[in-house]
Coordinates of C-alpha atoms in Angstrom, one line a residue:
Chain A
M5 CA -83.5 79.1 -23.5
G6 CA -85.2 82.3 -24.2
E7 CA -83.7 85.6 -25.1
S8 CA -83.6 87.1 -22.0
F9 CA -82.7 86.3 -18.7
R10 CA -86.6 86.2 -17.3
Q11 CA -87.8 84.2 -20.9
S12 CA -84.8 81.6 -19.9
M13 CA -86.0 81.3 -16.1
T14 CA -89.4 80.9 -17.7
W15 CA -88.5 78.3 -19.5
L16 CA -86.4 76.7 -16.9
H17 CA -89.8 77.0 -14.2
S18 CA -92.7 75.2 -16.2
W19 CA -90.1 72.0 -17.5
A20 CA -88.3 71.7 -14.4
G21 CA -91.8 71.8 -13.1
V22 CA -93.6 69.3 -15.0
V23 CA -91.1 66.9 -14.7
I24 CA -90.4 66.3 -11.2
G25 CA -93.7 68.1 -10.0
A26 CA -95.2 64.8 -9.4
L27 CA -92.3 63.6 -6.8
L28 CA -92.1 67.0 -5.2
F29 CA -95.7 66.9 -4.4
A30 CA -95.0 63.2 -2.8
I31 CA -92.1 64.4 -0.8
F32 CA -94.2 67.5 0.4
W33 CA -97.7 65.6 1.0
M34 CA -95.4 62.9 3.2
G35 CA -93.8 66.1 4.8
T36 CA -96.8 67.8 5.9
L37 CA -98.1 64.9 7.2
S38 CA -95.0 63.9 9.5
V39 CA -95.8 67.1 10.9
F40 CA -98.2 65.1 12.8
D41 CA -96.0 61.9 12.9
R42 CA -96.7 60.8 16.2
E43 CA -100.4 61.6 16.3
I44 CA -100.5 59.4 13.1
D45 CA -98.8 56.8 15.3
R46 CA -101.3 57.0 18.0
W47 CA -104.0 56.3 16.0
M48 CA -102.2 53.5 13.7
I49 CA -100.9 51.7 16.5
P50 CA -103.8 51.9 18.9
D51 CA -102.3 50.0 22.0
T52 CA -100.0 53.2 22.3
R53 CA -102.7 55.5 23.2
L54 CA -101.9 55.8 26.6
S55 CA -102.1 58.8 28.8
T56 CA -99.1 60.6 30.0
V57 CA -97.4 59.8 33.0
A58 CA -96.0 62.4 35.0
A59 CA -92.6 61.6 36.1
P60 CA -89.8 59.8 33.7
P61 CA -89.8 56.1 34.1
S62 CA -86.8 54.7 35.9
L63 CA -83.8 53.8 33.6
D64 CA -83.1 51.1 35.7
A65 CA -86.2 49.4 35.4
V66 CA -86.0 50.2 31.9
A67 CA -83.1 48.4 31.4
A68 CA -84.2 45.2 33.7
V69 CA -87.1 44.8 30.7
A70 CA -84.4 45.3 27.9
V71 CA -81.4 43.2 28.9
G72 CA -84.1 40.1 28.9
L73 CA -84.7 41.0 24.8
V74 CA -80.9 41.7 23.7
R75 CA -79.7 39.0 21.5
P76 CA -75.8 38.2 20.9
E77 CA -75.8 40.1 17.7
H78 CA -77.2 43.2 19.2
R79 CA -73.8 45.5 19.6
A80 CA -76.3 48.3 21.5
W81 CA -79.8 49.1 22.6
L82 CA -81.3 52.0 23.1
A83 CA -84.3 54.0 24.6
T84 CA -86.4 56.9 24.1
L85 CA -87.9 58.5 27.0
P86 CA -91.7 59.1 26.9
T87 CA -93.3 62.4 25.7
D88 CA -96.4 64.2 25.8
R89 CA -96.8 63.2 22.1
E90 CA -95.2 59.8 22.6
P91 CA -96.6 58.6 26.0
V92 CA -94.5 55.2 25.1
V93 CA -90.7 54.0 26.0
K94 CA -89.5 52.9 22.2
L95 CA -86.8 50.2 22.9
F96 CA -84.4 49.6 19.7
F97 CA -82.1 46.9 19.3
Q98 CA -79.2 47.7 16.9
D99 CA -77.6 44.9 15.5
S100 CA -73.8 45.0 13.9
E101 CA -74.8 46.5 10.8
D102 CA -77.1 49.1 12.3
H103 CA -80.4 47.3 11.5
F104 CA -83.0 48.1 14.4
E105 CA -85.7 46.2 16.0
S106 CA -87.8 48.2 18.0
R107 CA -90.7 47.4 20.8
F108 CA -92.6 49.3 22.8
L109 CA -93.0 49.8 26.7
D110 CA -95.9 51.1 28.8
P111 CA -94.0 53.5 31.2
A112 CA -96.6 52.9 33.9
T113 CA -96.6 49.4 34.2
M114 CA -93.1 48.5 32.2
A115 CA -94.9 46.0 30.3
L116 CA -94.2 45.5 26.9
L117 CA -96.8 46.5 24.5
P118 CA -97.8 43.9 21.4
E119 CA -96.0 44.1 18.2
A120 CA -96.8 47.4 16.5
G121 CA -97.8 45.5 13.5
S122 CA -97.6 48.7 11.9
W123 CA -94.8 51.2 10.4
A124 CA -97.3 53.9 10.8
A125 CA -96.1 57.3 10.1
S126 CA -92.7 57.4 12.2
D127 CA -91.4 54.4 10.1
F128 CA -93.3 54.8 7.0
I129 CA -94.5 58.2 6.4
F130 CA -91.6 60.2 7.7
P131 CA -88.8 58.4 5.9
F132 CA -90.6 58.4 2.6
H133 CA -90.4 62.2 3.0
Y134 CA -86.8 62.1 2.9
N135 CA -85.8 59.0 1.2
L136 CA -89.0 57.3 -0.7
N137 CA -88.3 54.3 1.6
L138 CA -85.5 53.7 -0.9
E139 CA -82.1 52.5 1.2
W140 CA -80.2 50.8 -1.1
M141 CA -77.0 53.1 -1.8
H142 CA -78.8 55.8 -0.3
I143 CA -80.1 56.4 -3.8
G144 CA -83.4 57.6 -1.9
Y145 CA -81.6 60.1 -0.3
W146 CA -79.9 61.6 -3.6
L147 CA -83.2 61.6 -5.3
V148 CA -85.0 63.9 -2.6
G149 CA -81.7 66.1 -2.6
I150 CA -81.9 66.4 -6.3
L151 CA -85.6 67.1 -5.9
G152 CA -84.6 69.7 -3.1
M153 CA -82.3 71.4 -5.6
A154 CA -85.0 71.6 -8.2
M155 CA -87.4 73.1 -5.7
L156 CA -84.8 75.7 -4.8
V157 CA -84.4 76.5 -8.5
M158 CA -87.7 76.9 -8.9
L159 CA -88.4 78.9 -6.1
T160 CA -85.9 81.3 -7.4
S161 CA -86.6 81.3 -11.0
G162 CA -90.1 82.0 -9.9
V163 CA -89.4 85.3 -8.3
I164 CA -87.0 86.5 -10.8
I165 CA -90.2 85.5 -13.7
H166 CA -92.4 87.3 -11.8
H167 CA -93.6 91.2 -12.9
R168 CA -95.6 92.1 -9.3
I169 CA -94.4 90.1 -6.4
F170 CA -96.3 92.6 -4.0
T171 CA -99.6 92.5 -6.4
D172 CA -99.7 88.8 -6.4
F173 CA -99.9 89.1 -2.6
F174 CA -103.7 90.3 -2.5
T175 CA -104.6 88.5 -6.0
F176 CA -106.8 85.5 -6.3
R177 CA -109.7 85.5 -8.7
P178 CA -111.5 82.0 -8.1
G179 CA -114.1 83.4 -10.5
G180 CA -112.0 83.7 -13.7
K181 CA -111.3 81.4 -16.3
L182 CA -109.0 78.3 -15.4
P183 CA -105.8 78.8 -16.4
R184 CA -106.3 82.3 -14.7
S185 CA -107.3 81.2 -11.6
S186 CA -104.9 78.7 -11.2
L187 CA -101.9 80.5 -11.8
D188 CA -103.4 83.2 -9.0
L189 CA -103.6 80.4 -6.7
H190 CA -99.8 78.8 -7.9
N191 CA -98.7 82.8 -7.4
L192 CA -100.5 83.4 -4.0
T193 CA -99.7 80.2 -2.3
A194 CA -96.0 81.0 -3.6
V195 CA -95.3 83.6 -2.7
V196 CA -97.3 83.9 0.4
G197 CA -95.1 81.0 1.5
L198 CA -92.0 81.7 -0.1
P199 CA -89.8 82.2 3.2
F200 CA -91.0 78.9 4.4
H201 CA -90.6 77.0 1.2
F202 CA -86.9 78.7 0.6
V203 CA -86.4 77.8 4.4
I204 CA -87.7 74.4 4.5
T205 CA -86.1 73.3 1.3
L206 CA -82.6 74.7 2.5
S207 CA -83.0 73.0 5.6
G208 CA -83.8 69.7 4.5
L209 CA -80.5 70.0 2.0
I210 CA -78.5 71.2 5.3
I211 CA -79.9 68.2 7.2
F212 CA -78.0 65.4 5.3
F213 CA -75.4 67.9 3.9
S214 CA -72.9 64.9 4.6
I215 CA -74.6 62.5 2.4
H216 CA -75.0 65.2 -0.4
F217 CA -71.4 66.5 -0.1
P218 CA -69.6 63.1 0.6
G219 CA -66.4 63.9 -0.6
V220 CA -65.6 66.6 1.4
V221 CA -65.0 64.8 4.7
P222 CA -62.7 61.7 3.4
I223 CA -60.6 64.2 1.3
V224 CA -60.0 66.8 4.4
Y225 CA -59.6 64.5 6.9
Q226 CA -57.7 61.8 5.0
D227 CA -57.8 58.5 6.9
K228 CA -58.9 60.4 10.5
Q229 CA -62.4 60.5 9.2
A230 CA -63.6 59.3 13.1
D231 CA -61.9 62.4 14.2
F232 CA -64.7 64.7 12.1
V233 CA -67.5 62.6 13.7
K234 CA -65.8 63.3 17.4
E235 CA -65.5 66.8 17.0
A236 CA -68.8 67.3 14.6
Y237 CA -71.2 65.3 16.6
G238 CA -69.1 63.9 19.6
V239 CA -69.1 60.4 19.0
V240 CA -67.0 58.0 20.8
Q241 CA -66.4 54.7 20.6
R242 CA -64.8 51.7 22.2
D243 CA -64.3 48.2 21.5
A244 CA -66.0 45.0 23.3
A245 CA -63.6 43.3 25.7
G246 CA -64.8 40.3 25.5
V247 CA -65.5 39.4 28.9
P248 CA -69.0 39.7 30.9
G249 CA -69.3 43.0 32.6
D250 CA -72.3 44.4 35.0
L251 CA -73.6 47.7 34.5
A252 CA -74.0 50.7 37.1
S253 CA -77.0 52.4 37.7
L254 CA -78.1 54.1 34.8
D255 CA -80.5 56.8 37.5
A256 CA -77.4 57.5 38.8
M257 CA -75.6 58.5 35.4
R258 CA -78.9 60.4 34.6
M259 CA -78.4 62.5 37.6
R260 CA -74.9 63.2 36.9
A261 CA -75.8 64.4 33.3
S262 CA -78.6 66.4 34.7
E263 CA -76.4 67.9 37.0
L264 CA -73.9 68.7 34.1
W265 CA -76.9 70.1 31.7
S266 CA -77.9 72.3 34.8
G267 CA -81.2 70.7 34.9
G268 CA -81.6 69.3 31.1
Q269 CA -82.8 65.6 30.8
P270 CA -81.7 63.0 28.5
Y271 CA -84.3 62.3 25.7
F272 CA -82.4 59.1 25.1
V273 CA -79.7 56.6 26.3
R274 CA -77.8 53.8 24.3
I275 CA -76.0 50.9 26.2
W276 CA -72.9 49.6 23.7
H277 CA -71.7 46.5 23.9
P278 CA -74.4 45.2 26.8
G279 CA -73.2 42.9 29.5
D280 CA -69.8 43.5 28.4
A281 CA -66.8 44.4 30.3
N282 CA -66.3 47.5 28.3
S283 CA -69.8 48.6 27.8
Y284 CA -70.1 52.1 27.9
V285 CA -73.2 54.5 28.1
E286 CA -74.5 57.1 25.6
M287 CA -76.9 60.0 27.1
R288 CA -78.5 62.8 24.9
R289 CA -80.1 65.8 26.1
S290 CA -83.7 66.8 24.9
F291 CA -84.4 70.0 23.4
P292 CA -88.7 70.2 24.4
D293 CA -88.2 74.0 24.6
T294 CA -85.4 75.1 21.8
V295 CA -85.7 75.4 18.0
T296 CA -81.6 74.0 18.4
M297 CA -81.7 70.4 18.8
N298 CA -78.5 70.5 20.9
L299 CA -75.5 67.7 20.5
D300 CA -74.8 67.6 24.2
A301 CA -73.8 64.1 25.5
V302 CA -72.2 62.1 28.1
Y303 CA -70.6 59.1 28.2
F304 CA -70.3 57.0 31.1
D305 CA -68.5 53.8 31.5
G306 CA -71.1 50.8 31.9
P307 CA -69.4 48.8 35.2
T308 CA -68.7 51.8 36.8
G309 CA -70.7 54.8 36.0
A310 CA -67.5 57.3 35.6
I311 CA -67.8 60.1 32.8
L312 CA -65.8 58.7 29.7
H313 CA -66.7 62.2 27.2
T314 CA -68.5 65.2 27.6
H315 CA -69.6 66.7 24.7
T316 CA -71.3 70.4 23.2
A317 CA -71.5 71.3 19.3
K318 CA -69.3 74.3 18.6
P319 CA -70.7 77.7 17.1
V320 CA -71.2 76.4 13.2
M321 CA -72.5 73.0 14.0
T322 CA -75.1 75.0 16.5
V323 CA -76.4 76.6 13.5
Q324 CA -76.6 73.6 11.6
R325 CA -78.7 72.0 14.5
F326 CA -80.5 75.3 14.8
L327 CA -81.3 75.3 10.8
S328 CA -82.1 71.2 11.1
G329 CA -84.6 71.8 14.1
L330 CA -86.3 74.5 12.2
H331 CA -87.0 71.5 9.9
F332 CA -87.8 68.6 12.3
I333 CA -89.9 70.7 14.6
Q334 CA -89.2 68.6 17.5
F335 CA -90.0 71.4 20.3
E336 CA -93.0 71.6 22.1
H337 CA -95.3 74.1 20.6
W338 CA -99.0 73.3 18.8
T339 CA -99.5 76.5 17.2
L340 CA -96.3 76.5 15.1
R341 CA -97.0 72.7 14.4
W342 CA -100.1 73.6 13.2
L343 CA -98.9 76.7 11.3
Y344 CA -96.0 74.5 9.7
F345 CA -99.1 71.8 8.7
V346 CA -100.9 74.4 7.3
L347 CA -98.1 76.1 5.1
G348 CA -97.0 72.5 4.2
L349 CA -100.6 72.3 2.8
S350 CA -100.1 75.4 0.9
G351 CA -96.8 73.8 -0.5
C352 CA -98.9 71.0 -1.7
V353 CA -101.6 73.3 -3.3
M354 CA -98.8 75.6 -4.7
I355 CA -97.3 72.2 -7.0
A356 CA -100.8 71.1 -8.0
A357 CA -102.1 74.7 -9.0
G358 CA -98.4 74.8 -11.1
F359 CA -99.6 71.6 -12.6
I360 CA -103.0 72.9 -13.5
Y361 CA -101.9 76.3 -14.5
W362 CA -99.3 74.3 -17.4
L363 CA -102.3 71.7 -18.4
E364 CA -104.6 74.8 -19.0
S365 CA -102.2 76.9 -20.7
R366 CA -101.8 74.5 -23.3
R367 CA -104.9 72.4 -23.4
K368 CA -106.4 74.1 -26.6
R369 CA -103.1 74.4 -28.6
H370 CA -102.3 70.7 -27.6
A371 CA -105.5 69.7 -28.8
A372 CA -105.5 71.7 -32.3
Q373 CA -102.0 70.2 -32.8
G374 CA -103.0 66.7 -32.1
L375 CA -100.2 66.4 -29.1
A376 CA -100.6 64.3 -26.2
G377 CA -98.1 66.1 -23.7
V378 CA -101.9 67.5 -22.0
R379 CA -103.0 63.9 -21.8
I380 CA -99.7 62.6 -20.5
V381 CA -99.4 65.1 -17.7
E382 CA -102.7 65.3 -16.7
G383 CA -102.8 62.0 -15.9
L384 CA -99.0 62.3 -13.9
A385 CA -100.9 65.3 -12.2
V386 CA -104.0 63.5 -11.1
G387 CA -102.0 60.2 -10.0
A388 CA -99.1 62.6 -8.3
V389 CA -102.1 64.9 -6.1
T390 CA -105.0 63.2 -5.9
G391 CA -103.5 59.6 -6.1
I392 CA -101.3 59.5 -3.2
V393 CA -103.7 61.1 -1.1
T394 CA -105.9 58.5 -2.1
A395 CA -103.0 55.6 -1.2
T396 CA -102.4 57.3 1.9
L397 CA -106.0 57.0 2.8
A398 CA -105.8 53.4 1.8
F399 CA -103.0 52.9 4.1
F400 CA -105.0 54.4 7.2
V401 CA -107.9 52.0 6.2
A402 CA -105.7 48.7 5.7
N403 CA -104.4 49.9 9.0
R404 CA -108.0 49.7 10.7
L405 CA -108.9 46.5 8.7
L406 CA -105.8 44.0 8.7
P407 CA -106.1 41.7 11.6
T408 CA -103.5 41.5 14.0
G409 CA -100.7 39.0 13.2
A410 CA -102.2 39.0 9.4
T411 CA -99.8 37.4 6.8
V412 CA -100.3 37.3 3.1
L413 CA -97.7 35.1 0.6
G414 CA -95.4 35.7 3.5
Y415 CA -95.2 39.5 4.2
E416 CA -96.4 40.7 7.6
R417 CA -98.9 42.8 8.3
Y418 CA -96.7 46.1 8.3
A419 CA -95.5 45.5 4.8
L420 CA -99.6 44.4 3.6
E421 CA -99.8 48.3 4.7
I422 CA -97.5 49.5 2.3
W423 CA -98.1 47.1 -0.5
I424 CA -101.5 48.4 -0.2
F425 CA -100.7 52.0 -0.2
Y426 CA -98.4 51.6 -3.2
L427 CA -100.6 49.3 -5.3
V428 CA -103.4 51.7 -4.6
W429 CA -101.2 54.7 -5.9
L430 CA -100.1 52.8 -9.2
A431 CA -103.7 52.2 -9.5
S432 CA -104.7 55.8 -9.4
F433 CA -102.2 56.4 -12.1
V434 CA -103.8 53.7 -14.3
H435 CA -107.2 55.3 -13.5
A436 CA -106.4 59.1 -14.4
W437 CA -105.0 57.8 -18.2
I438 CA -108.2 55.8 -19.0
R439 CA -110.3 58.0 -17.6
P440 CA -109.0 61.8 -18.6
G441 CA -111.3 64.5 -17.6
H442 CA -112.9 62.2 -15.2
A443 CA -110.1 61.6 -13.1
W444 CA -110.0 64.2 -11.1
R445 CA -113.9 64.1 -9.7
E446 CA -113.7 60.5 -9.2
Q447 CA -110.3 60.5 -6.9
G448 CA -112.0 63.1 -5.0
W449 CA -114.8 61.1 -4.4
T450 CA -112.6 58.1 -3.4
I451 CA -110.7 60.2 -1.0
A452 CA -113.8 61.7 0.4
G453 CA -115.3 58.1 1.3
L454 CA -112.2 56.6 2.0
A455 CA -111.4 59.4 5.0
A456 CA -114.8 59.0 6.1
L457 CA -114.6 55.0 6.1
A458 CA -111.1 55.6 8.2
V459 CA -112.8 57.5 10.9
I460 CA -115.7 55.3 10.9
L461 CA -113.3 51.9 10.9
N462 CA -111.4 53.6 13.8
G463 CA -114.6 53.9 15.9
V464 CA -115.8 50.7 15.2
T465 CA -112.3 48.6 15.9
T466 CA -111.0 50.5 18.7
G467 CA -114.0 52.0 20.5
D468 CA -112.4 55.5 20.5
H469 CA -115.0 57.4 18.3
L470 CA -114.9 61.0 18.3
V471 CA -117.9 61.1 21.4
R472 CA -115.1 59.4 23.3
T473 CA -112.2 61.0 22.3
L474 CA -113.3 64.7 22.6
T475 CA -114.7 64.0 25.9
E476 CA -111.6 62.1 27.3
A477 CA -109.1 65.2 25.9
S478 CA -107.9 62.2 23.8
W479 CA -106.3 65.2 21.2
A480 CA -104.2 62.6 19.1
V481 CA -106.8 60.3 18.2
A482 CA -109.6 63.0 18.1
G483 CA -107.2 65.5 16.0
M484 CA -106.8 62.5 13.3
D485 CA -110.2 62.1 13.0
L486 CA -111.3 65.5 12.8
A487 CA -108.4 66.4 10.2
L488 CA -110.0 63.1 8.3
L489 CA -113.5 64.2 8.3
A490 CA -112.2 67.8 7.3
G491 CA -110.2 66.5 4.3
A492 CA -113.3 64.1 3.1
S493 CA -115.5 67.2 3.3
V494 CA -112.8 69.5 1.1
A495 CA -112.5 66.6 -1.2
A496 CA -116.1 66.3 -1.6
F497 CA -117.1 69.8 -1.9
A498 CA -114.2 69.6 -4.9
A499 CA -115.4 66.6 -6.5
W500 CA -119.1 68.1 -6.6
R501 CA -118.1 71.4 -8.2
L502 CA -116.3 69.4 -10.4
R503 CA -119.8 67.3 -11.4
P504 CA -119.6 67.3 -15.7
R505 CA -122.4 70.1 -16.3
A506 CA -120.3 72.5 -14.5
A507 CA -117.4 72.1 -16.2
V508 CA -116.6 75.7 -16.9
S509 CA -116.3 76.7 -12.7
L510 CA -114.1 73.7 -12.5
S511 CA -112.6 73.8 -8.9
F512 CA -109.6 73.1 -7.4
K513 CA -108.7 70.3 -5.2
Q514 CA -107.1 70.5 -1.9
P515 CA -105.0 67.9 -1.0
A516 CA -106.1 67.3 2.6
E517 CA -105.4 64.7 5.2
Chain B
M291 CA -83.4 75.9 -28.5
G292 CA -87.0 74.6 -28.4
V293 CA -88.1 77.1 -26.6
P294 CA -91.9 76.2 -26.1
H295 CA -93.1 79.6 -25.7
R296 CA -96.5 80.0 -26.5
T297 CA -96.1 81.0 -30.1
A298 CA -94.0 77.7 -30.9
V299 CA -95.2 75.5 -33.3
S300 CA -92.9 72.7 -33.9
P301 CA -91.6 70.5 -31.4
P302 CA -87.8 70.6 -31.2
G303 CA -85.5 69.1 -33.7
L304 CA -82.8 66.1 -32.5
F305 CA -79.9 68.6 -32.6
S306 CA -81.4 71.1 -30.1
A307 CA -83.0 68.4 -27.8
L308 CA -79.2 66.9 -27.7
K309 CA -77.9 70.6 -27.0
L310 CA -80.4 70.6 -24.2
I311 CA -79.4 67.0 -22.5
S312 CA -75.8 68.2 -22.7
R313 CA -76.6 71.7 -21.3
I314 CA -78.6 69.7 -18.7
L315 CA -75.7 67.6 -18.0
A316 CA -72.9 70.4 -17.6
A317 CA -75.4 72.3 -15.2
V318 CA -76.4 69.2 -13.0
V319 CA -73.3 67.1 -13.0
G320 CA -70.3 69.7 -13.7
G321 CA -72.2 72.1 -11.5
Y322 CA -72.1 70.0 -8.9
L323 CA -69.0 68.7 -8.9
L324 CA -67.4 72.3 -9.5
S325 CA -69.5 72.9 -6.4
A326 CA -68.2 70.2 -4.2
G327 CA -64.4 70.9 -5.3
L328 CA -64.6 74.8 -4.3
I329 CA -66.3 74.0 -1.1
T330 CA -63.6 71.4 -0.2
L331 CA -60.7 73.6 -1.0
A332 CA -62.3 76.2 1.3
A333 CA -62.9 73.9 4.1
M334 CA -59.3 73.2 4.0
A335 CA -58.8 77.0 3.7
L336 CA -60.9 78.1 6.8
G337 CA -59.3 75.0 8.7
F338 CA -56.3 77.3 9.4
T339 CA -58.8 80.1 11.4
M340 CA -61.3 77.4 12.7
A341 CA -61.6 73.6 14.0
Q342 CA -61.5 71.8 10.9
S343 CA -65.0 70.2 11.5
E344 CA -66.7 74.0 11.9
A345 CA -64.8 74.4 8.6
V346 CA -66.6 71.3 6.8
V347 CA -70.0 72.1 8.1
L348 CA -69.9 76.0 7.4
V349 CA -68.8 75.0 3.4
S350 CA -71.0 72.4 3.1
M351 CA -74.0 74.4 4.0
L352 CA -72.9 77.4 1.7
G353 CA -72.3 74.6 -0.9
F354 CA -76.1 74.5 -1.7
L355 CA -76.7 78.1 -1.8
L356 CA -73.3 77.7 -4.2
Y357 CA -74.7 75.1 -6.4
L358 CA -78.2 76.9 -7.1
A359 CA -76.3 80.1 -8.2
V360 CA -74.4 77.9 -10.6
L361 CA -77.6 75.8 -11.7
L362 CA -79.1 79.3 -12.3
W363 CA -76.3 80.8 -14.3
S364 CA -76.1 77.5 -16.4
F365 CA -79.4 78.3 -17.9
A366 CA -79.1 81.3 -18.3
E367 CA -75.9 81.4 -20.2
R368 CA -76.7 81.5 -23.8
R369 CA -73.3 80.1 -25.0
L370 CA -73.2 76.4 -24.2
W371 CA -69.5 76.1 -24.4
R372 CA -69.3 78.6 -21.7
V373 CA -71.4 76.9 -19.7
W374 CA -69.2 73.5 -20.0
A375 CA -66.0 75.0 -19.6
V376 CA -66.7 76.8 -16.6
T377 CA -68.7 73.7 -15.0
A378 CA -66.7 70.9 -16.5
G379 CA -63.6 73.0 -16.3
G380 CA -63.8 74.3 -12.8
A381 CA -65.0 71.2 -11.3
A382 CA -62.1 69.3 -12.7
A383 CA -59.7 72.0 -11.9
T384 CA -61.1 72.4 -8.1
V385 CA -61.5 68.7 -7.4
G386 CA -57.6 68.0 -8.8
L387 CA -56.4 71.0 -6.5
A388 CA -57.7 69.5 -3.6
L389 CA -57.2 66.1 -4.1
W390 CA -53.6 67.0 -4.6
L391 CA -53.7 69.5 -1.7
A392 CA -55.1 67.1 0.7
P393 CA -52.7 64.9 1.6
L394 CA -50.0 67.7 2.0
L395 CA -51.6 69.6 4.9
A396 CA -52.8 66.1 6.5
G397 CA -49.5 65.3 6.6

């Protein structure tokens, strides 16, 4: 630690940053992409590029399809209803270990769509953001939680070590020496985005409070932990009877729920113990026009349709759901959605610029003293920044190249896409350590090439090229293609600025989709 | 400590490396358990003034800010023994008290 409080915070900031910056960038990058998860889903699962339906589909018609797919090991099935961003009915079948299988329905025809063949954004990019796809023992949630706490530590220590926060708001000297301009950029993105970065990190932790502080409920509630779930989330349970039973009309139940919610509509419906005399129906209210993700729920008796239980969140829980809603942005607001995306990218730039400042302020000294630090950290930074962008684009390109039903060595199509992501990411680190001094530029060109290729492949394999998607106002697919082209341009420009003879004006690689 | 200021010339020795690891452990693990113990006690106390589930959610949300404060203090405090005393000692006291009180309150 240093002599003074500010010195100890400076030490903490630079060393915590360099140790965890790589994973933090991955989480910020995947979170930024998750802002447009549904749009990426449409791009990666072309069968779901449907036009929006005017009226919500009949739940009884959905049930007629679902019942045919339920197997004995399923203890529940549930359906999420179509929205503007997700024009399909998503059916999920939940087994006794809470594993979910999913299928998509076209809400206009009730036809089952072909299997998705991709985890796309909703099942790969988004979970990567909050658990790195490490489900075992919640280890991924814990890692992300530790990184979230470290991010809060760095934001606070970053503010403490600052001499002149207000001035930094207006300071960027891109023409200066690289340590100077990278520190300016780090400060600029950090100071401008500070409220966003702090709130997004804290709310991300608060969403998973029960995972991060797992002892509180068991200690306080002792052997009555189910009471907490009922009080806090309105979750009630009933055992199966073991005797077959009918299911009353779901559409009638939806009307009852809508009356209770003064016109509100369910966004999902779940049938527990389907086909059993003790089956019951859970409906949860949608929140398209509020930040708060309400916990309004109604439970119905399956065979009779009688109301069993209703729930509304209490005040503190409503605050928790407001903070969750700030993070999840499930409300419909395109301007804010783009703002989140831009602020997410600015967080990526902040982390990358922090890396570059660390490197450039030590490069000469390390070279003079024969230390390997800069070389090791530079490889880490390249793999973490341009490497994960390259891997994401390889994921998109693989999605458009792998044929339907492809399997290799027993791995299904969706798993092959994920393997390609991880192998390319790993290769980017190897490349960065083998080619110091060239890796930023070469991965920049790779990003530009892969992003452009992804746009071309989308046009060729689906026929939804930009001319068509723009004229037919198919915004999800058009937006993805345009973002890819914008990312390709930025990456190509950065790589061109990094061309060997212009080493002095080393430019900054902006991560972009 | 091996402070890598720009003027630092030698890498930290073994002893200061061990002291650093010790401080990180005290801050990250001890600080976490201290925060968890404190919020558990607070949840039980607030349970008398509001629904128990509300108290749990409230203190859990505040727990992250508490942990943040403990982490920053642990790196700012120069005397390592005090960091250990407050985090590990505080954790043992608060978690122990919570574990002892909870069955009495619940029963």
